[in-house]
Short mmCIF file of C-alpha atoms in Angstrom, two decimals:
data_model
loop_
_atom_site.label_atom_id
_atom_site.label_comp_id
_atom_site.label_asym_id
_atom_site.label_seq_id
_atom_site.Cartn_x
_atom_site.Cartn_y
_atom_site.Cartn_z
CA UNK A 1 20.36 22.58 160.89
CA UNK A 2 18.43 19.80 159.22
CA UNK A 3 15.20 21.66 159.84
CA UNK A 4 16.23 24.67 157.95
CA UNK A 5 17.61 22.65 155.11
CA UNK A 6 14.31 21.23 155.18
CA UNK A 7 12.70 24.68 155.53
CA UNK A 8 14.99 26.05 152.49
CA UNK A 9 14.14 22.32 149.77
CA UNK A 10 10.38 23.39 150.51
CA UNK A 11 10.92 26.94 150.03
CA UNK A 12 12.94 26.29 146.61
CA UNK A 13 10.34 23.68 145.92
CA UNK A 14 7.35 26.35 146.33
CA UNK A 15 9.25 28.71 143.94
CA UNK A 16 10.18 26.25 140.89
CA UNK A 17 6.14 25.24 141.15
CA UNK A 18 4.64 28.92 140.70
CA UNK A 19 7.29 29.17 138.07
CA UNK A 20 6.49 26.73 136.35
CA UNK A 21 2.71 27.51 137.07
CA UNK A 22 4.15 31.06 135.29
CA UNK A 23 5.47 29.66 133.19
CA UNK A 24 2.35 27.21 132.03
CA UNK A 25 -0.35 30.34 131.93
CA UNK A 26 2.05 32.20 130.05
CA UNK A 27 2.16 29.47 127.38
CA UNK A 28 -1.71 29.54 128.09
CA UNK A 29 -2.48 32.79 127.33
CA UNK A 30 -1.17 32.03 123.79
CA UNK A 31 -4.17 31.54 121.06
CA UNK A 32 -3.91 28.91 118.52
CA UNK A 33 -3.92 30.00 114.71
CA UNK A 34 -3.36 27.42 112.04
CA UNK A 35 -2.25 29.09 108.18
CA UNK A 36 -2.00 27.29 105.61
CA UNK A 37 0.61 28.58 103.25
CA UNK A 38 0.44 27.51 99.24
CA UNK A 39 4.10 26.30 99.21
CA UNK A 40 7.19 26.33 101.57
CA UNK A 41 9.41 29.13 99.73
CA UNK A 42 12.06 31.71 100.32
CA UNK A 43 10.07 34.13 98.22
CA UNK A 44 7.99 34.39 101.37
CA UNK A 45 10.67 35.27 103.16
CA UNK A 46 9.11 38.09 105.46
CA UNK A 47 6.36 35.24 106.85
CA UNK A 48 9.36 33.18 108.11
CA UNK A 49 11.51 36.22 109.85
CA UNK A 50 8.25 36.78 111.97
CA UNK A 51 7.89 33.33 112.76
CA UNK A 52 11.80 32.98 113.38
CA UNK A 53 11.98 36.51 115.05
CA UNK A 54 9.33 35.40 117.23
CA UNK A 55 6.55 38.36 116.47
CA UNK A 56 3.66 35.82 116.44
CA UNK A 57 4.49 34.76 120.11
CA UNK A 58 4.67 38.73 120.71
CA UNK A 59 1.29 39.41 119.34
CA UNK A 60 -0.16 36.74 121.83
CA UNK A 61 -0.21 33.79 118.94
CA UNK A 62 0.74 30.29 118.84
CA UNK A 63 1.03 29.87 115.17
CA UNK A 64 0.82 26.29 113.79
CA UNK A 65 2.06 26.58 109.66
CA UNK A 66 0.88 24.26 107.38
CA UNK A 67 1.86 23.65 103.43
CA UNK A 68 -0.71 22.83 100.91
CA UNK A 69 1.51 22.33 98.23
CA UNK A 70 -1.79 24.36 95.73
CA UNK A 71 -3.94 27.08 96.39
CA UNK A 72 -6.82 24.69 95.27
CA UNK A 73 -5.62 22.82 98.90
CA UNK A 74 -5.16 25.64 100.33
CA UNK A 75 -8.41 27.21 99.74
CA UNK A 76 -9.87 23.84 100.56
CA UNK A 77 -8.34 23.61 104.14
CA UNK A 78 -9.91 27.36 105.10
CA UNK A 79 -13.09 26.60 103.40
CA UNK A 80 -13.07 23.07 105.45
CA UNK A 81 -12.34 24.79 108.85
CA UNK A 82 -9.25 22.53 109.05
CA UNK A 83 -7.12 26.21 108.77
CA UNK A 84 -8.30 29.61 110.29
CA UNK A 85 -5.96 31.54 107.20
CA UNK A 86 -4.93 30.74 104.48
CA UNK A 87 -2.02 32.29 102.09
CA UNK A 88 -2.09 31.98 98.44
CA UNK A 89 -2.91 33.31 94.95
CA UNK A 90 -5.48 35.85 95.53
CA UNK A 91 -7.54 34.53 92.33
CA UNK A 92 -8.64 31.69 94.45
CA UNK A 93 -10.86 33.94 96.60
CA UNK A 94 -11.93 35.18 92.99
CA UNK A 95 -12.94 31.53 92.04
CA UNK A 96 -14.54 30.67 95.31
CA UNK A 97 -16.94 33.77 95.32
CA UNK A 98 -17.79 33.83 91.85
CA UNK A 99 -18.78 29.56 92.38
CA UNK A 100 -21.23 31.05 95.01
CA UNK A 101 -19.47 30.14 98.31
CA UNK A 102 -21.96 31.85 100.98
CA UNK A 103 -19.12 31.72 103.69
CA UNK A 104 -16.37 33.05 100.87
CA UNK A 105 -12.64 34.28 101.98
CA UNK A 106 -11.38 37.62 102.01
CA UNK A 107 -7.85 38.78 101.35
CA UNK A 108 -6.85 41.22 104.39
CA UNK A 109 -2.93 41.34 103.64
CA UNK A 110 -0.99 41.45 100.62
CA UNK A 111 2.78 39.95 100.94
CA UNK A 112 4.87 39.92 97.28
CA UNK A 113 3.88 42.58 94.78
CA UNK A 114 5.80 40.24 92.09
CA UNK A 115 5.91 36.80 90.52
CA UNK A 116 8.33 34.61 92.20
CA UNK A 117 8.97 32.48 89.85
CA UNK A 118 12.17 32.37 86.66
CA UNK A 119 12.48 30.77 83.27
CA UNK A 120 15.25 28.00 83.41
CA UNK A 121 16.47 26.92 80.50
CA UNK A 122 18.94 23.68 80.00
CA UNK A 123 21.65 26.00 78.59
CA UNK A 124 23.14 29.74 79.49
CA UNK A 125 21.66 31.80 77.79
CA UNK A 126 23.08 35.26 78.85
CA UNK A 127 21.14 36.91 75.69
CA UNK A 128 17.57 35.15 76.35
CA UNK A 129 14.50 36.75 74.50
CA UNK A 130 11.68 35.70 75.10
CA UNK A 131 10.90 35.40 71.24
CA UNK A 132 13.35 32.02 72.20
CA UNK A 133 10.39 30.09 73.87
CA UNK A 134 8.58 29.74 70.31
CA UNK A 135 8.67 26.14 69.51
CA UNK A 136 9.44 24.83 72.52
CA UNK A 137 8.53 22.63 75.42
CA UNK A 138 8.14 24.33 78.47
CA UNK A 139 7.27 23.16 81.93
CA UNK A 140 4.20 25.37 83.45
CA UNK A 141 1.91 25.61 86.26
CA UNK A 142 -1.72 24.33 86.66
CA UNK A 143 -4.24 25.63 84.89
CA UNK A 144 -5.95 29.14 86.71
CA UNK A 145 -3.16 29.21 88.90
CA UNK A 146 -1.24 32.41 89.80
CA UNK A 147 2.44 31.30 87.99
CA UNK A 148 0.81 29.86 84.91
CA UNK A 149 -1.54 32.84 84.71
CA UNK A 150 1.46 35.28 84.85
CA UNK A 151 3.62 33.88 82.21
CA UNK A 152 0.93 33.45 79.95
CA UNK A 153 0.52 36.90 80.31
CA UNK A 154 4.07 37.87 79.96
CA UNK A 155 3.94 35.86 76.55
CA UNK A 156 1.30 38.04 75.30
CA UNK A 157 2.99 41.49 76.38
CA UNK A 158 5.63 40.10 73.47
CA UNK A 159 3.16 38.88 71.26
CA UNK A 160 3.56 34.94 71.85
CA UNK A 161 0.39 33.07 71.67
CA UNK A 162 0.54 30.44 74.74
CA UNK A 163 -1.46 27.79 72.62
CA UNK A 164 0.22 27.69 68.83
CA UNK A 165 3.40 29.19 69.24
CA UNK A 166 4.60 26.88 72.12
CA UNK A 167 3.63 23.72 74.00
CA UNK A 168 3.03 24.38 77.85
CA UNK A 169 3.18 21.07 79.67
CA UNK A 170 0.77 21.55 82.90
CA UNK A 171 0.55 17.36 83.56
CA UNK A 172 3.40 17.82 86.44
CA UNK A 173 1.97 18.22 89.97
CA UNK A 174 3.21 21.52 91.54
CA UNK A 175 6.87 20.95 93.19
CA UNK A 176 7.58 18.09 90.50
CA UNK A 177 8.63 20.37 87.79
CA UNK A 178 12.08 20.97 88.76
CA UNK A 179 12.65 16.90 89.09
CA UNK A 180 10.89 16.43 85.87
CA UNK A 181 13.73 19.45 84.10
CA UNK A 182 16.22 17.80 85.79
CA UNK A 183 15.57 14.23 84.17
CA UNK A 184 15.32 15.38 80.83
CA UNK A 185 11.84 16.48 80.23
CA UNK A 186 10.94 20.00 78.42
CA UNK A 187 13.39 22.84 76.69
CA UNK A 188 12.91 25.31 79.90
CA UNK A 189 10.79 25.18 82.73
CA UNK A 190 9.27 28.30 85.15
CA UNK A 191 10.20 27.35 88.67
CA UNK A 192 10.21 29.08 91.78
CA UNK A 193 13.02 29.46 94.32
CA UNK A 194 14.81 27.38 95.67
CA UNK A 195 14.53 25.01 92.60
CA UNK A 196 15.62 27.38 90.20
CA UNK A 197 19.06 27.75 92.46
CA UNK A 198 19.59 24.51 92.71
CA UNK A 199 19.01 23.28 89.05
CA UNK A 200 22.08 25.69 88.56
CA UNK A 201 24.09 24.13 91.27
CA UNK A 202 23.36 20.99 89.45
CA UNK A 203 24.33 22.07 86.07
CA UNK A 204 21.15 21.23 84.30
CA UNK A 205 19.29 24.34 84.32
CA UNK A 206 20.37 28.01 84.01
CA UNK A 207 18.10 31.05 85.59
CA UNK A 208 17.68 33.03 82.09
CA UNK A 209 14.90 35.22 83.05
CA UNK A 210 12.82 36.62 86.07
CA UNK A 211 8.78 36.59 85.66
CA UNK A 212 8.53 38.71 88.45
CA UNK A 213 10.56 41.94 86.48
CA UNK A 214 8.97 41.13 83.59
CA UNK A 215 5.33 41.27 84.59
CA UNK A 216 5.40 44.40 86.64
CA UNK A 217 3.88 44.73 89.77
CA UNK A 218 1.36 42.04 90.19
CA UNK A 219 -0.49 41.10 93.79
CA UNK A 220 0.85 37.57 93.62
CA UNK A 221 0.20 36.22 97.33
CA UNK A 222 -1.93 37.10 100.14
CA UNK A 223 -3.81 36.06 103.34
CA UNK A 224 -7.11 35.47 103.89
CA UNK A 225 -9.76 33.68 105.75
CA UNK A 226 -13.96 33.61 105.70
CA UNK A 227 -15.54 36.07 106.27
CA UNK A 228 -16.99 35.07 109.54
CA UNK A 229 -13.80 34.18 110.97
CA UNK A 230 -12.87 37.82 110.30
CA UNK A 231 -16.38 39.11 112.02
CA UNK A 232 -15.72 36.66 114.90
CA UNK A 233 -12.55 37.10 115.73
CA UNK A 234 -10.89 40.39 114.56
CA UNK A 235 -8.31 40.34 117.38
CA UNK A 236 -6.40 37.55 116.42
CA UNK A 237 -6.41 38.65 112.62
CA UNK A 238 -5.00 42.03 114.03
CA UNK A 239 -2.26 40.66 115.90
CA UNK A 240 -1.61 37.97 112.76
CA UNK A 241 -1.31 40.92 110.41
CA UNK A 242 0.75 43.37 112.90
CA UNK A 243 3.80 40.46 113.13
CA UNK A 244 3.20 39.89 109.07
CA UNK A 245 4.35 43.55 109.14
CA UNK A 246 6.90 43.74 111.39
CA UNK A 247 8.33 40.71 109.74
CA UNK A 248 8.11 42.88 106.29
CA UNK A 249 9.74 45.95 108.07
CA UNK A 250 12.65 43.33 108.57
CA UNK A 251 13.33 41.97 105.48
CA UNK A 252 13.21 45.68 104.01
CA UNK A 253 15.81 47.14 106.50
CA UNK A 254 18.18 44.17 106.82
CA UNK A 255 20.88 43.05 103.72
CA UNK A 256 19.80 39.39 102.57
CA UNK A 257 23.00 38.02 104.55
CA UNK A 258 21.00 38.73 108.17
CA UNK A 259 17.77 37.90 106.37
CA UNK A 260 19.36 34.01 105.18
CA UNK A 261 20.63 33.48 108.46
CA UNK A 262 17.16 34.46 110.28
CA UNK A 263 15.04 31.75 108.05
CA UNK A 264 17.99 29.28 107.78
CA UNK A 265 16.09 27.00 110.19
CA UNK A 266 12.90 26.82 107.75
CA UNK A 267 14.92 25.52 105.29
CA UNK A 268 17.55 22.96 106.49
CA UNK A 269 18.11 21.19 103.51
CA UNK A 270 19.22 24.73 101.53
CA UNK A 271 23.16 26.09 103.08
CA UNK A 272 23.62 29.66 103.72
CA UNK A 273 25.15 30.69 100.94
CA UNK A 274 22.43 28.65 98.59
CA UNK A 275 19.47 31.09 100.96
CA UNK A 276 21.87 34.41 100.93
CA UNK A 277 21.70 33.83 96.22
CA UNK A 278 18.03 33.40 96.66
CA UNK A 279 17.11 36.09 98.94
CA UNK A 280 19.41 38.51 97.01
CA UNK A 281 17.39 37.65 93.73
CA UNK A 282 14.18 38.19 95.31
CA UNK A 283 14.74 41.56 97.46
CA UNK A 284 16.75 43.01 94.11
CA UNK A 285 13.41 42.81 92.01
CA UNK A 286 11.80 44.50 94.75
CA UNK A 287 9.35 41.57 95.26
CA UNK A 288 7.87 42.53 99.05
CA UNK A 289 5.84 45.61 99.90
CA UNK A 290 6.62 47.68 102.23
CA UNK A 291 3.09 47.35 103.77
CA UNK A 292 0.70 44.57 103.68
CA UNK A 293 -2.17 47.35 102.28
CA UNK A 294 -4.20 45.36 99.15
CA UNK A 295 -4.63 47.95 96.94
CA UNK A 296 -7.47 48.16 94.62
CA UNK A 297 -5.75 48.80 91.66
CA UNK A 298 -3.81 45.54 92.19
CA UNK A 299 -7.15 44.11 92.54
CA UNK A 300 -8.17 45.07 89.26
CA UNK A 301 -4.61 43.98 87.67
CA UNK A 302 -5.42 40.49 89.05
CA UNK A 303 -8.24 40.19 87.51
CA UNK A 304 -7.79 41.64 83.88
CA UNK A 305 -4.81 38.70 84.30
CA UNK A 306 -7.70 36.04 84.97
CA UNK A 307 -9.40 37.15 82.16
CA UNK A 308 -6.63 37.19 79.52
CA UNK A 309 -6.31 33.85 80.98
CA UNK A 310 -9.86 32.56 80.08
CA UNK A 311 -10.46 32.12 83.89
CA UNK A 312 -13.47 35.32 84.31
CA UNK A 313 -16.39 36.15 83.02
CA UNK A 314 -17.43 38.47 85.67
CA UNK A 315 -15.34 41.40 87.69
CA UNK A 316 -15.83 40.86 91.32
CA UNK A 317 -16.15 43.87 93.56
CA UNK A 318 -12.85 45.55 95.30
CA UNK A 319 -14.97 45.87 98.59
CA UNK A 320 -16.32 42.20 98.52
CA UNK A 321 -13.07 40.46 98.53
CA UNK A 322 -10.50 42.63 100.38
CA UNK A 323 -10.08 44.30 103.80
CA UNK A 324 -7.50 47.09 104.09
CA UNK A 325 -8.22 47.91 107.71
CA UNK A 326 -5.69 44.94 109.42
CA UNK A 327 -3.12 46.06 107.18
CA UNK A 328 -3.57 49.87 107.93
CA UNK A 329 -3.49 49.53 111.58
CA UNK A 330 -0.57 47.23 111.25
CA UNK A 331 1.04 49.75 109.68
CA UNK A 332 0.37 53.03 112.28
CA UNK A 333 1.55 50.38 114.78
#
């Protein structure tokens, strides 16, 4: 009896090792990719449902997610090696190949097709204009980056000159604004989810206006990564961009409820309800695509943007700095 007890303990023993030498390859078989994403945001809301939904691990990828808090840190980290993609303001692959980057980064997936960001203001204002920014403070964005290059452009569609008819203060480091509104500094400030929500839950700051409707459609985020790394390893950036999409295909065909409660655990310190407001706002302006296709006449709306804004002399080419084929076959899958 003892012998087959013995028998059966080195049996069981046998099987729990190959499982867990299963078990082991499997996780083996996974490739590393790091991204580096601009900010950590519920306007990206399709990124975390694939990483929550676990699409990454089904496309064969261990994805390591990094914020830069800046695209200029962003861009950095890819440029540096120390990420494979990043995802940002597609004007910083503009920057980097016009400053003569031989190794430069190309945009292969588009995410939000609007600005992400609202004007706060310190009181409601349920009849705002936008004529109600003259002559006063307002709390913007750094200089040549995507949300201070939008509403500067928003101010000219209504005729408001962004350098005598207002004072922008661009001092505050991205992320600080809302703290800064909150302790007293500036008339309104532009801030992105989920400090616009909670400046209302705190009763100093009221959501007046959405830069995202008014602008339009405008390519405001995307993923890239140098060119080489695309050559040398189109796989991976295949499988990346097929779980960006079925991520996308999720937010689109789910109400913001199941979305909220999918990225919850990206962003403990927000409750349910605070996620389920946000997401709402976002999916009723129709800020994600339905594909991750970067289309060339977005391209060109990015860049007459960077010029209004000072920030281009020269037009770069559609085909230089954006790859459509990840995204199409992404798509057909």
């Amino acid at each position: 009896m003892k012998k087959k007890i013995g028998i059966l303990l080195l049996a069981s023993l046998f099987l729990f090792s190959g499982s867990a030498a299963l078990a082991s390859e499997s996780e083996e078989k996974l490739t590393p990719v790091t991204l580096n994403e601009v900010a950590h945001s519920i306007f990206y809301a399709p990124q975390y449902a694939a990483i929550e939904l676990g699409y990454f691990e089904e496309e064969g990828l261990d994805l390591e997610l990094v914020t830069g808090y800046g695209a200029d840190k962003t861009m950095t980290a890819v440029l540096s090696g120390n990420a494979d993609i990043g995802f940002m303001g597609a004007e910083s692959s503009v920057y980097a190949y016009n400053q003569g980057a031989d190794d430069y980064v190309v945009n292969f997936a588009q995410l939000t097709q609007r600005a992400g960001n609202f004007i706060v203001a310190r009181n409601p204002m349920p009849d705002f204009k936008w004529e109600d920014l003259k002559g006063k403070n307002i709390l913007g964005g750094r200089k040549g980056g995507m949300p201070q290059m939008v509403f500067e452009y928003i101010l000219k569609k209504h005729d408001i000159d962004p350098l005598y008819d207002l004072s922008i203060d661009q001092s505050i480091d991205f992320g600080s604004t809302a703290t800064a509104f909150s302790g007293g500094k500036g008339d309104f400030t532009v801030e992105f989810e989920p400090s616009a929500t909670a400046l209302e839950q705190e009763g100093v700051g009221y959501v007046v206006a959405s830069c995202g409707v008014e602008s339009g459609y405008v390519p405001y985020t995307a993923y890239s990564a140098k060119r080489s790394y695309l050559e040398d390893h189109p796989d991976i950036i295949q499988r990346f961009t097929n779980a960006l999409q079925k991520g996308m295909d999720y937010v689109n065909t789910h109400s913001p409820r199941q979305i909220a409660t999918v990225i919850q655990k990206q962003f403990p310190e927000n409750d349910l309800e605070t996620i389920i407001t946000i997401v709402t706002r976002y999916k009723e302006q129709d800020t994600w695509k339905e594909n991750l296709i970067f289309e060339e006449d977005s391209f060109l709306l990015l860049q007459e943007i960077l010029k209004s804004a000072g920030e281009l002399d020269e037009m770069v080419s559609y085909d230089a700095l954006i790859s459509t084929q990840f995204a199409e076959n992404a798509l057909k899958n």
